[in-house]
mmCIF file of C-alpha atoms and ligand atoms in Angstrom:
data_model
loop_
_atom_site.group_PDB
_atom_site.id
_atom_site.type_symbol
_atom_site.label_atom_id
_atom_site.label_comp_id
_atom_site.label_asym_id
_atom_site.label_seq_id
_atom_site.Cartn_x
_atom_site.Cartn_y
_atom_site.Cartn_z
ATOM 1 C CA MET A 1 -3.116 133.454 48.306
ATOM 2 C CA ARG A 2 -5.552 131.808 50.745
ATOM 3 C CA ALA A 3 -7.312 133.765 53.538
ATOM 4 C CA CYS A 4 -5.524 134.086 56.899
ATOM 5 C CA SER A 5 -7.901 131.663 58.642
ATOM 6 C CA GLU A 6 -7.091 128.942 56.141
ATOM 7 C CA MET A 7 -3.319 129.165 56.642
ATOM 8 C CA PRO A 8 -1.660 126.786 59.095
ATOM 9 C CA TYR A 9 0.912 129.092 60.776
ATOM 10 C CA HIS A 10 0.146 132.270 62.734
ATOM 11 C CA ILE A 11 2.178 134.844 64.618
ATOM 12 C CA GLY A 12 1.401 138.108 66.356
ATOM 13 C CA VAL A 13 3.854 141.059 66.141
ATOM 14 C CA LEU A 14 3.821 144.249 68.200
ATOM 15 C CA LEU A 15 5.608 147.375 67.039
ATOM 16 C CA LYS A 16 5.907 150.775 68.635
ATOM 17 C CA LEU A 17 4.798 153.636 66.341
ATOM 18 C CA HIS A 18 6.236 157.154 66.178
ATOM 19 C CA LEU A 19 3.292 159.238 65.003
ATOM 20 C CA SER A 20 3.145 162.877 63.999
ATOM 21 C CA GLU A 21 0.438 165.123 65.639
ATOM 22 C CA ALA A 22 -1.672 164.625 62.499
ATOM 23 C CA GLY A 23 -1.283 160.850 62.846
ATOM 24 C CA LYS A 24 -2.306 160.977 66.495
ATOM 25 C CA ARG A 25 -5.463 162.937 65.501
ATOM 26 C CA LEU A 26 -6.299 160.319 62.883
ATOM 27 C CA VAL A 27 -6.124 157.555 65.501
ATOM 28 C CA ALA A 28 -8.417 159.515 67.803
ATOM 29 C CA VAL A 29 -10.891 160.153 64.953
ATOM 30 C CA ASN A 30 -11.014 156.429 63.989
ATOM 31 C CA ASP A 31 -11.220 155.240 67.558
ATOM 32 C CA GLY A 32 -14.246 157.539 67.988
ATOM 33 C CA ALA A 33 -15.850 156.402 64.764
ATOM 34 C CA GLN A 34 -15.489 152.680 65.575
ATOM 35 C CA ARG A 35 -16.875 153.218 69.043
ATOM 36 C CA SER A 36 -19.803 155.218 67.700
ATOM 37 C CA VAL A 37 -20.832 152.376 65.318
ATOM 38 C CA TYR A 38 -20.641 149.906 68.170
ATOM 39 C CA ASN A 39 -22.611 152.185 70.549
ATOM 40 C CA HIS A 40 -25.183 152.881 67.797
ATOM 41 C CA LEU A 41 -25.871 149.159 67.528
ATOM 42 C CA VAL A 42 -25.967 148.679 71.327
ATOM 43 C CA ALA A 43 -28.382 151.660 71.890
ATOM 44 C CA CYS A 44 -30.799 150.805 69.024
ATOM 45 C CA ASN A 45 -30.967 147.091 69.931
ATOM 46 C CA ASN A 46 -31.506 147.935 73.630
ATOM 47 C CA GLU A 47 -34.377 150.159 72.726
ATOM 48 C CA ILE A 48 -35.891 147.509 70.418
ATOM 49 C CA TYR A 49 -35.662 144.977 73.249
ATOM 50 C CA HIS A 50 -37.655 147.257 75.639
ATOM 51 C CA LEU A 51 -40.209 148.353 73.009
ATOM 52 C CA LYS A 52 -41.023 144.780 72.104
ATOM 53 C CA LYS A 53 -42.697 144.331 75.444
ATOM 54 C CA THR A 54 -45.404 146.918 74.540
ATOM 55 C CA ALA A 55 -45.359 146.685 70.727
ATOM 56 C CA ASP A 56 -48.414 144.372 70.647
ATOM 57 C CA PHE A 57 -50.711 147.118 72.023
ATOM 58 C CA VAL A 58 -48.987 150.430 71.058
ATOM 59 C CA PRO A 59 -48.825 151.208 67.301
ATOM 60 C CA ALA A 60 -46.287 154.009 67.867
ATOM 61 C CA ASP A 61 -43.841 151.480 69.407
ATOM 62 C CA ARG A 62 -44.275 149.246 66.376
ATOM 63 C CA ASP A 63 -43.291 152.151 64.072
ATOM 64 C CA ARG A 64 -40.303 153.031 66.251
ATOM 65 C CA ILE A 65 -39.079 149.438 66.108
ATOM 66 C CA ALA A 66 -39.389 149.432 62.322
ATOM 67 C CA TYR A 67 -37.402 152.690 62.229
ATOM 68 C CA LEU A 68 -34.668 151.399 64.553
ATOM 69 C CA LYS A 69 -34.362 148.217 62.520
ATOM 70 C CA SER A 70 -34.054 150.327 59.314
ATOM 71 C CA VAL A 71 -31.061 152.262 60.730
ATOM 72 C CA THR A 72 -29.125 149.201 61.913
ATOM 73 C CA CYS A 73 -29.924 146.536 59.257
ATOM 74 C CA ASN A 74 -26.721 146.867 57.203
ATOM 75 C CA ALA A 75 -23.475 148.804 56.775
ATOM 76 C CA ALA A 76 -25.032 151.342 54.382
ATOM 77 C CA ALA A 77 -27.959 152.097 56.709
ATOM 78 C CA ILE A 78 -25.555 152.662 59.632
ATOM 79 C CA LYS A 79 -23.417 154.966 57.561
ATOM 80 C CA ASN A 80 -26.467 157.016 56.603
ATOM 81 C CA ALA A 81 -27.583 157.255 60.217
ATOM 82 C CA LEU A 82 -24.084 158.420 61.273
ATOM 83 C CA PRO A 83 -23.108 160.813 58.382
ATOM 84 C CA TYR A 84 -19.688 161.742 59.794
ATOM 85 C CA LEU A 85 -18.573 158.225 58.855
ATOM 86 C CA TYR A 86 -18.369 159.583 55.342
ATOM 87 C CA GLY A 87 -15.566 161.938 56.422
ATOM 88 C CA LYS A 88 -12.244 161.695 54.500
ATOM 89 C CA ASP A 89 -10.273 160.865 57.662
ATOM 90 C CA VAL A 90 -12.439 157.836 58.556
ATOM 91 C CA ASP A 91 -11.146 154.421 57.545
ATOM 92 C CA CYS A 92 -13.411 152.617 55.052
ATOM 93 C CA GLN A 93 -13.609 149.506 57.225
ATOM 94 C CA THR A 94 -14.815 151.240 60.338
ATOM 95 C CA VAL A 95 -18.466 150.172 59.932
ATOM 96 C CA GLU A 96 -17.631 146.571 59.162
ATOM 97 C CA ASN A 97 -15.260 146.336 62.116
ATOM 98 C CA GLY A 98 -17.792 147.999 64.404
ATOM 99 C CA ILE A 99 -20.454 145.477 63.400
ATOM 100 C CA ARG A 100 -18.047 142.619 63.842
ATOM 101 C CA ASN A 101 -17.091 143.804 67.365
ATOM 102 C CA TYR A 102 -20.746 144.019 68.273
ATOM 103 C CA ARG A 103 -21.367 140.406 67.056
ATOM 104 C CA THR A 104 -18.245 139.252 68.906
ATOM 105 C CA ALA A 105 -19.604 140.850 72.091
ATOM 106 C CA TRP A 106 -22.811 138.782 71.808
ATOM 107 C CA LYS A 107 -20.848 135.657 71.064
ATOM 108 C CA ASN A 108 -18.677 136.242 74.143
ATOM 109 C CA MET A 109 -21.788 136.788 76.191
ATOM 110 C CA LYS A 110 -23.218 133.415 75.078
ATOM 111 C CA GLU A 111 -20.026 131.381 75.206
ATOM 112 C CA ARG A 112 -18.079 133.035 78.055
ATOM 113 C CA HIS A 113 -20.847 134.701 80.013
ATOM 114 C CA THR A 114 -19.267 138.164 79.814
ATOM 115 C CA GLY A 115 -22.596 140.010 80.145
ATOM 116 C CA VAL A 116 -24.851 141.771 77.654
ATOM 117 C CA PRO A 117 -22.929 144.240 75.355
ATOM 118 C CA ALA A 118 -22.844 147.632 76.981
ATOM 119 C CA LEU A 119 -22.030 151.116 75.712
ATOM 120 C CA HIS A 120 -18.324 151.811 75.454
ATOM 121 C CA LYS A 121 -17.068 154.951 77.195
ATOM 122 C CA LYS A 122 -14.417 157.180 75.864
ATOM 123 C CA SER A 123 -11.210 156.500 77.771
ATOM 124 C CA ALA A 124 -7.477 157.288 77.757
ATOM 125 C CA GLU A 125 -6.891 154.245 75.617
ATOM 126 C CA GLN A 126 -7.720 154.339 71.938
ATOM 127 C CA THR A 127 -7.961 151.465 69.509
ATOM 128 C CA TRP A 128 -8.464 151.426 65.781
ATOM 129 C CA GLN A 129 -8.873 148.098 64.071
ATOM 130 C CA THR A 130 -8.421 147.794 60.357
ATOM 131 C CA ASN A 131 -7.411 145.134 57.815
ATOM 132 C CA CYS A 132 -4.752 144.574 55.273
ATOM 133 C CA HIS A 133 -5.979 144.060 51.713
ATOM 134 C CA TYR A 134 -4.424 142.217 48.854
ATOM 135 C CA ASN A 135 -5.335 141.940 45.138
ATOM 136 C CA ALA A 136 -5.785 138.615 43.371
ATOM 137 C CA GLN A 137 -2.202 138.587 42.032
ATOM 138 C CA SER A 138 -0.498 139.081 45.406
ATOM 139 C CA THR A 139 2.025 136.459 46.416
ATOM 140 C CA GLY A 140 3.323 137.810 49.724
ATOM 141 C CA PHE A 141 2.766 140.498 52.266
ATOM 142 C CA SER A 142 4.871 143.118 50.507
ATOM 143 C CA ASP A 143 1.951 143.604 48.074
ATOM 144 C CA GLY A 144 -0.664 144.549 50.751
ATOM 145 C CA THR A 145 -2.082 147.856 51.949
ATOM 146 C CA VAL A 146 -0.171 147.294 55.238
ATOM 147 C CA ARG A 147 3.476 146.437 54.506
ATOM 148 C CA PHE A 148 6.980 146.981 55.698
ATOM 149 C CA VAL A 149 8.830 149.631 53.726
ATOM 150 C CA ASP A 150 12.141 148.784 55.388
ATOM 151 C CA ARG A 151 13.346 147.649 58.795
ATOM 152 C CA HIS A 152 12.226 150.895 60.455
ATOM 153 C CA HIS A 153 9.088 151.906 58.474
ATOM 154 C CA ILE A 154 5.675 150.482 57.944
ATOM 155 C CA MET A 155 2.859 151.511 55.537
ATOM 156 C CA LEU A 156 -0.540 151.888 57.251
ATOM 157 C CA PRO A 157 -3.985 152.883 55.830
ATOM 158 C CA LYS A 158 -4.728 156.614 56.157
ATOM 159 C CA LEU A 159 -1.465 157.166 58.174
ATOM 160 C CA GLY A 160 0.901 156.391 55.296
ATOM 161 C CA LYS A 161 4.576 155.709 55.984
ATOM 162 C CA VAL A 162 5.202 155.581 59.780
ATOM 163 C CA ARG A 163 8.474 155.039 61.659
ATOM 164 C CA CYS A 164 8.260 151.949 63.864
ATOM 165 C CA ASP A 165 10.322 150.033 66.429
ATOM 166 C CA GLY A 166 10.248 146.360 67.102
ATOM 167 C CA SER A 167 12.427 143.397 67.842
ATOM 168 C CA PRO A 168 15.034 143.551 65.008
ATOM 169 C CA LYS A 169 15.250 139.729 65.106
ATOM 170 C CA ILE A 170 11.510 139.336 64.434
ATOM 171 C CA ILE A 171 11.375 142.073 61.756
ATOM 172 C CA ASP A 172 14.335 140.476 59.873
ATOM 173 C CA MET A 173 12.623 137.120 60.155
ATOM 174 C CA LEU A 174 9.432 138.583 58.635
ATOM 175 C CA LEU A 175 11.234 140.442 55.846
ATOM 176 C CA SER A 176 12.844 137.191 54.744
ATOM 177 C CA HIS A 177 9.569 135.352 54.984
ATOM 178 C CA ASN A 178 7.497 137.273 52.380
ATOM 179 C CA GLU A 179 6.359 134.560 50.041
ATOM 180 C CA GLY A 180 2.964 132.966 50.932
ATOM 181 C CA THR A 181 2.572 135.193 54.003
ATOM 182 C CA ARG A 182 -0.193 137.757 54.673
ATOM 183 C CA ILE A 183 -1.134 140.245 57.293
ATOM 184 C CA GLY A 184 -4.677 139.940 58.607
ATOM 185 C CA THR A 185 -6.140 142.174 61.352
ATOM 186 C CA VAL A 186 -4.140 145.314 62.159
ATOM 187 C CA THR A 187 -4.813 147.065 65.411
ATOM 188 C CA ILE A 188 -3.439 150.544 66.112
ATOM 189 C CA ARG A 189 -3.591 151.369 69.771
ATOM 190 C CA ARG A 190 -2.778 154.227 72.147
ATOM 191 C CA ASP A 191 -2.132 152.855 75.604
ATOM 192 C CA ALA A 192 -3.043 154.560 78.877
ATOM 193 C CA ALA A 193 0.447 156.000 79.140
ATOM 194 C CA GLY A 194 -0.103 157.800 75.804
ATOM 195 C CA GLU A 195 2.257 155.728 73.594
ATOM 196 C CA TYR A 196 1.225 154.334 70.222
ATOM 197 C CA TRP A 197 1.542 150.682 69.086
ATOM 198 C CA VAL A 198 0.477 148.544 66.157
ATOM 199 C CA SER A 199 -0.166 144.860 66.423
ATOM 200 C CA LEU A 200 -0.217 142.722 63.312
ATOM 201 C CA GLN A 201 -1.695 139.258 62.953
ATOM 202 C CA ILE A 202 0.386 137.466 60.388
ATOM 203 C CA SER A 203 -0.444 134.079 58.800
ATOM 204 C CA SER A 204 1.754 131.911 56.566
ATOM 205 C CA GLU A 205 1.787 128.720 54.524
ATOM 206 C CA THR A 206 5.244 127.889 55.904
ATOM 207 C CA PRO A 207 6.415 127.722 59.537
ATOM 208 C CA PHE A 208 7.941 130.895 60.932
ATOM 209 C CA LYS A 209 10.488 129.028 63.034
ATOM 210 C CA GLN A 210 12.322 125.729 62.603
ATOM 211 C CA ALA A 211 11.100 122.921 64.813
ATOM 212 C CA LEU A 212 13.336 122.359 67.882
ATOM 213 C CA PRO A 213 15.173 118.991 68.187
ATOM 214 C CA LYS A 214 13.336 116.273 70.125
ATOM 215 C CA THR A 215 14.647 115.589 73.607
ATOM 216 C CA GLY A 216 12.599 112.421 74.403
ATOM 217 C CA ARG A 217 11.435 114.042 77.656
ATOM 218 C CA GLN A 218 7.907 114.788 78.964
ATOM 219 C CA CYS A 219 6.599 116.429 82.029
ATOM 220 C CA GLY A 220 3.433 117.465 83.872
ATOM 221 C CA ILE A 221 3.098 120.803 85.655
ATOM 222 C CA ASP A 222 0.935 121.696 88.520
ATOM 223 C CA LEU A 223 0.144 125.405 88.739
ATOM 224 C CA ASN A 224 0.462 126.901 92.170
ATOM 225 C CA LEU A 225 0.603 130.108 94.126
ATOM 226 C CA LEU A 226 3.371 129.150 96.538
ATOM 227 C CA ASP A 227 5.682 128.391 93.610
ATOM 228 C CA LEU A 228 4.370 129.380 90.147
ATOM 229 C CA ALA A 229 4.466 125.770 89.046
ATOM 230 C CA ASN A 230 5.891 122.436 90.083
ATOM 231 C CA ASP A 231 6.782 119.769 87.528
ATOM 232 C CA SER A 232 6.600 115.999 87.777
ATOM 233 C CA ASP A 233 10.379 115.734 88.201
ATOM 234 C CA GLY A 234 10.225 117.728 91.420
ATOM 235 C CA ASN A 235 11.482 121.077 90.061
ATOM 236 C CA ALA A 236 9.804 124.259 91.213
ATOM 237 C CA ILE A 237 9.403 127.455 89.131
ATOM 238 C CA GLU A 238 9.540 130.503 91.339
ATOM 239 C CA ASN A 239 6.418 132.743 91.555
ATOM 240 C CA LYS A 240 7.965 136.227 91.329
ATOM 241 C CA ARG A 241 4.828 138.176 92.434
ATOM 242 C CA PHE A 242 5.740 141.271 90.411
ATOM 243 C CA ARG A 243 2.669 143.217 91.398
ATOM 244 C CA LYS A 244 3.045 142.441 95.103
ATOM 245 C CA VAL A 245 6.665 143.627 95.030
ATOM 246 C CA SER A 246 5.588 146.995 93.554
ATOM 247 C CA GLU A 247 2.327 147.217 95.537
ATOM 248 C CA HIS A 248 3.622 149.932 97.791
ATOM 249 C CA ARG A 249 4.597 152.117 94.796
ATOM 250 C CA ILE A 250 1.247 151.633 93.076
ATOM 251 C CA GLU A 251 -0.750 152.465 96.235
ATOM 252 C CA LYS A 252 1.227 155.634 96.750
ATOM 253 C CA GLN A 253 0.655 156.698 93.129
ATOM 254 C CA GLN A 254 -3.076 155.876 93.427
ATOM 255 C CA ARG A 255 -3.414 157.996 96.554
ATOM 256 C CA SER A 256 -1.706 160.895 94.811
ATOM 257 C CA LEU A 257 -4.022 160.455 91.805
ATOM 258 C CA SER A 258 -7.151 160.700 93.878
ATOM 259 C CA ARG A 259 -5.815 163.747 95.709
ATOM 260 C CA LYS A 260 -5.277 165.408 92.311
ATOM 261 C CA ALA A 261 -8.796 164.443 91.187
ATOM 262 C CA GLU A 262 -10.156 166.064 94.342
ATOM 263 C CA ALA A 263 -8.113 169.223 93.733
ATOM 264 C CA ALA A 264 -9.456 169.439 90.182
ATOM 265 C CA ARG A 265 -12.998 169.049 91.444
ATOM 266 C CA GLN A 266 -12.535 171.845 93.952
ATOM 267 C CA ASN A 267 -11.201 174.143 91.239
ATOM 268 C CA GLY A 268 -14.214 173.299 89.057
ATOM 269 C CA LYS A 269 -12.012 171.676 86.336
ATOM 270 C CA LYS A 270 -12.957 168.719 84.198
ATOM 271 C CA LEU A 271 -10.589 165.789 84.803
ATOM 272 C CA ALA A 272 -9.748 165.735 81.035
ATOM 273 C CA ASP A 273 -8.441 169.334 81.378
ATOM 274 C CA ALA A 274 -6.725 168.915 84.740
ATOM 275 C CA LYS A 275 -2.979 168.872 83.868
ATOM 276 C CA ASN A 276 -1.696 167.545 87.195
ATOM 277 C CA TYR A 277 -4.262 164.860 87.260
ATOM 278 C CA GLN A 278 -3.445 163.670 83.746
ATOM 279 C CA LYS A 279 0.282 163.708 84.466
ATOM 280 C CA GLN A 280 -0.207 161.531 87.488
ATOM 281 C CA ARG A 281 -2.607 159.190 85.559
ATOM 282 C CA ARG A 282 0.090 158.636 82.891
ATOM 283 C CA LYS A 283 2.691 157.945 85.623
ATOM 284 C CA LEU A 284 0.479 155.283 87.200
ATOM 285 C CA ALA A 285 -0.271 153.740 83.816
ATOM 286 C CA LYS A 286 3.482 153.524 83.188
ATOM 287 C CA THR A 287 4.034 151.785 86.483
ATOM 288 C CA GLN A 288 1.332 149.246 85.731
ATOM 289 C CA ARG A 289 2.676 148.683 82.242
ATOM 290 C CA HIS A 290 6.119 148.111 83.675
ATOM 291 C CA ILE A 291 4.779 145.375 86.008
ATOM 292 C CA ALA A 292 2.884 143.710 83.144
ATOM 293 C CA ARG A 293 6.077 143.732 81.043
ATOM 294 C CA GLN A 294 8.123 142.185 83.843
ATOM 295 C CA ARG A 295 5.601 139.409 84.148
ATOM 296 C CA ASP A 296 5.475 138.902 80.345
ATOM 297 C CA GLU A 297 9.201 138.744 80.073
ATOM 298 C CA TYR A 298 9.475 136.183 82.897
ATOM 299 C CA LEU A 299 6.686 133.978 81.567
ATOM 300 C CA ASN A 300 8.158 134.113 78.043
ATOM 301 C CA VAL A 301 11.544 132.944 79.325
ATOM 302 C CA ILE A 302 10.255 130.058 81.439
ATOM 303 C CA SER A 303 7.793 128.837 78.733
ATOM 304 C CA LYS A 304 10.500 128.900 76.131
ATOM 305 C CA ARG A 305 12.814 126.926 78.427
ATOM 306 C CA MET A 306 10.117 124.308 79.054
ATOM 307 C CA VAL A 307 9.358 123.912 75.356
ATOM 308 C CA GLU A 308 13.106 123.517 74.643
ATOM 309 C CA ASN A 309 13.571 120.880 77.212
ATOM 310 C CA GLN A 310 10.365 118.805 76.825
ATOM 311 C CA ASP A 311 8.570 117.142 73.934
ATOM 312 C CA LEU A 312 5.291 116.891 75.759
ATOM 313 C CA ILE A 313 3.998 119.190 78.462
ATOM 314 C CA ALA A 314 0.818 118.419 80.377
ATOM 315 C CA ALA A 315 -0.913 121.036 82.407
ATOM 316 C CA GLU A 316 -4.299 121.597 84.122
ATOM 317 C CA ASN A 317 -7.060 123.194 82.046
ATOM 318 C CA LEU A 318 -7.899 125.807 84.669
ATOM 319 C CA LYS A 319 -10.979 127.957 84.387
ATOM 320 C CA VAL A 320 -9.075 131.019 85.604
ATOM 321 C CA ARG A 321 -12.115 133.257 85.111
ATOM 322 C CA ASN A 322 -14.021 131.204 87.705
ATOM 323 C CA LEU A 323 -11.124 131.140 90.131
ATOM 324 C CA LEU A 324 -10.884 134.953 89.954
ATOM 325 C CA LYS A 325 -14.354 135.115 91.501
ATOM 326 C CA ASN A 326 -12.694 134.143 94.768
ATOM 327 C CA HIS A 327 -11.871 137.660 96.091
ATOM 328 C CA CYS A 328 -9.239 136.490 98.546
ATOM 329 C CA LEU A 329 -7.170 134.943 95.805
ATOM 330 C CA ALA A 330 -7.993 136.991 92.693
ATOM 331 C CA LYS A 331 -5.094 139.416 93.077
ATOM 332 C CA SER A 332 -2.539 136.689 93.655
ATOM 333 C CA ILE A 333 -3.868 134.565 90.768
ATOM 334 C CA SER A 334 -3.781 137.396 88.257
ATOM 335 C CA ASP A 335 -0.345 138.372 89.587
ATOM 336 C CA ALA A 336 0.993 134.876 88.910
ATOM 337 C CA GLY A 337 -0.284 134.929 85.304
ATOM 338 C CA TRP A 338 -1.378 131.257 85.036
ATOM 339 C CA ARG A 339 -3.582 131.817 81.953
ATOM 340 C CA THR A 340 -0.793 133.736 80.169
ATOM 341 C CA LEU A 341 1.690 130.910 80.989
ATOM 342 C CA LEU A 342 -0.663 128.310 79.567
ATOM 343 C CA SER A 343 -1.337 130.196 76.308
ATOM 344 C CA LEU A 344 2.359 130.990 75.878
ATOM 345 C CA LEU A 345 3.174 127.282 76.287
ATOM 346 C CA GLN A 346 0.580 126.466 73.693
ATOM 347 C CA GLN A 347 1.825 129.129 71.237
ATOM 348 C CA LYS A 348 5.441 128.133 71.610
ATOM 349 C CA ALA A 349 4.710 124.445 71.351
ATOM 350 C CA ASP A 350 2.849 125.017 68.076
ATOM 351 C CA MET A 351 5.688 127.158 66.792
ATOM 352 C CA TYR A 352 8.507 124.800 67.677
ATOM 353 C CA GLY A 353 6.855 121.471 66.916
ATOM 354 C CA LYS A 354 6.215 120.278 70.488
ATOM 355 C CA THR A 355 2.933 119.195 72.213
ATOM 356 C CA VAL A 356 0.962 120.758 75.062
ATOM 357 C CA ILE A 357 -2.025 118.873 76.493
ATOM 358 C CA LEU A 358 -4.472 120.415 78.904
ATOM 359 C CA VAL A 359 -6.302 117.983 81.197
ATOM 360 C CA SER A 360 -9.124 118.338 83.700
ATOM 361 C CA PRO A 361 -7.722 119.249 87.141
ATOM 362 C CA GLN A 362 -10.171 116.987 88.983
ATOM 363 C CA TYR A 363 -8.705 114.694 91.712
ATOM 364 C CA THR A 364 -5.153 115.403 90.539
ATOM 365 C CA THR A 365 -4.175 116.444 94.074
ATOM 366 C CA GLN A 366 -6.122 113.780 95.948
ATOM 367 C CA THR A 367 -4.914 110.746 93.954
ATOM 368 C CA CYS A 368 -1.802 108.707 94.785
ATOM 369 C CA SER A 369 0.312 108.619 91.599
ATOM 370 C CA HIS A 370 1.785 105.276 92.614
ATOM 371 C CA CYS A 371 -1.264 103.087 93.277
ATOM 372 C CA GLY A 372 -4.131 105.295 92.112
ATOM 373 C CA HIS A 373 -5.910 105.443 95.516
ATOM 374 C CA VAL A 374 -8.166 108.533 95.776
ATOM 375 C CA LEU A 375 -8.476 110.312 99.122
ATOM 376 C CA LYS A 376 -12.127 111.106 99.807
ATOM 377 C CA GLY A 377 -14.386 112.708 102.463
ATOM 378 C CA LYS A 378 -12.655 113.438 105.746
ATOM 379 C CA TYR A 379 -9.384 111.972 104.436
ATOM 380 C CA MET A 380 -9.017 114.659 101.760
ATOM 381 C CA LEU A 381 -5.843 116.716 101.910
ATOM 382 C CA PRO A 382 -6.271 120.207 103.322
ATOM 383 C CA LEU A 383 -4.479 123.100 101.535
ATOM 384 C CA SER A 384 -1.858 123.273 104.256
ATOM 385 C CA ALA A 385 -0.641 119.699 103.781
ATOM 386 C CA ARG A 386 2.524 119.972 101.652
ATOM 387 C CA GLU A 387 3.411 116.295 101.863
ATOM 388 C CA TRP A 388 1.509 113.106 102.686
ATOM 389 C CA THR A 389 1.770 109.328 102.796
ATOM 390 C CA CYS A 390 -0.650 107.096 100.869
ATOM 391 C CA PRO A 391 -2.726 104.974 103.341
ATOM 392 C CA VAL A 392 -2.886 102.050 100.844
ATOM 393 C CA CYS A 393 0.646 101.636 99.352
ATOM 394 C CA GLY A 394 2.576 103.715 101.883
ATOM 395 C CA THR A 395 4.354 105.896 99.297
ATOM 396 C CA HIS A 396 5.430 109.268 100.628
ATOM 397 C CA HIS A 397 4.419 112.124 98.298
ATOM 398 C CA MET A 398 5.296 115.780 97.877
ATOM 399 C CA ARG A 399 1.922 117.272 97.298
ATOM 400 C CA ASP A 400 2.581 119.317 94.121
ATOM 401 C CA GLN A 401 4.949 116.866 92.509
ATOM 402 C CA ASN A 402 2.365 114.081 92.986
ATOM 403 C CA ALA A 403 -0.300 116.310 91.371
ATOM 404 C CA ALA A 404 2.061 117.015 88.440
ATOM 405 C CA GLN A 405 2.664 113.297 87.997
ATOM 406 C CA ASN A 406 -1.101 112.597 87.894
ATOM 407 C CA ILE A 407 -1.544 115.431 85.312
ATOM 408 C CA LEU A 408 1.159 113.865 83.111
ATOM 409 C CA ALA A 409 -0.523 110.402 83.489
ATOM 410 C CA LYS A 410 -3.870 111.867 82.393
ATOM 411 C CA ALA A 411 -2.258 113.489 79.364
ATOM 412 C CA LEU A 412 -0.507 110.236 78.409
ATOM 413 C CA ILE A 413 -3.922 108.472 78.438
ATOM 414 C CA VAL A 414 -5.192 111.202 76.050
ATOM 415 C CA THR A 415 -2.233 110.785 73.614
ATOM 416 C CA ALA A 416 -2.523 106.935 73.771
ATOM 417 C CA GLY A 417 -6.219 107.300 72.895
ATOM 418 C CA ALA A 418 -5.425 109.646 70.020
ATOM 419 C CA ALA A 419 -2.797 107.248 68.736
ATOM 420 C CA LEU A 420 -5.301 104.378 68.609
ATOM 421 C CA THR A 421 -8.016 106.210 66.640
HETATM 422 ZN ZN1 LIG B 501 -0.713 104.759 96.950
#
């Protein structure tokens, strides 16, 4: 079987785990081990960075740098520096995954400007990343170290056979899709509310779903805050503002949480040992998880509907990270879930044989979709103008529908260009 990255079809599956107390302890141990490898690399390399400034004149600093390099140079050196990684409960891939996470952090810093890798604190959430292994004769994922035993049980490294819950439809689909399929990265996670999950990245040589029938339709969508999106046919998709609806509840729970933190401080208790505080923290985490799930469900439904009805969907390639820097809008933008909608559309289009094209959002609002005239300078549309009339051809436009039409036109130029080459 080929490696996951060489296979053409990918799917992510999330299952809820029912762990014993011993299993929960194993997750905590491995979360700690992986974090300590990452933090070891961050701390040593930070120190090397500072020592390098004086190393030319101070021999002791040169020796220290040589020592720090010797304890971070490879997996064996890290394991020797952190002897508890030899413990029998620690997963054998902990060091490799810790090193990989550290490299990813630097890559993200360079490509996405996320900042220099910093030390990870212990938190209520725990993650343990591991991988599924196959031998050379394997033909499908039922031969791996991570595999489904039946519809309700999964085999995991160190943890053994664990009861799991997931969408029966998806598990049945996977069980019937064994040949030429393999599981890649496996992440076991405890969320802030204290529940355990496993996410599996699964790759296959054959498609997981059948392509949907072609409808011969195409549309552009303009992402918005007033409505979530407007398409080029003039339909609006409602922005449900799930967080805003529950804002009152969240604020109340946050106030109660800080009162409980204050009470713990006055009694001289650590927050980790303060029962009332921890109880309230889980309650708040559950509320926040509920909102995230409502949003996910909604975005899944509307993206599926769009992919069913259209063969080609064009959208703006928004740099949401940059938009979030605007503090007045950040909350509303993350509540709308634009980025999630775009990636869901992309995923579903790949899965069902449809096309999504992302185009630059430049001038899409200020251009007349009928004659191509671009409004400039003092004639530019303010945010408040919901409709306008083109000064050149006299066409009356609805602001968002016109933008969506321009986005579709841009995408069609891209596909025409691709067809020629
Ligand atoms: Zn015009």
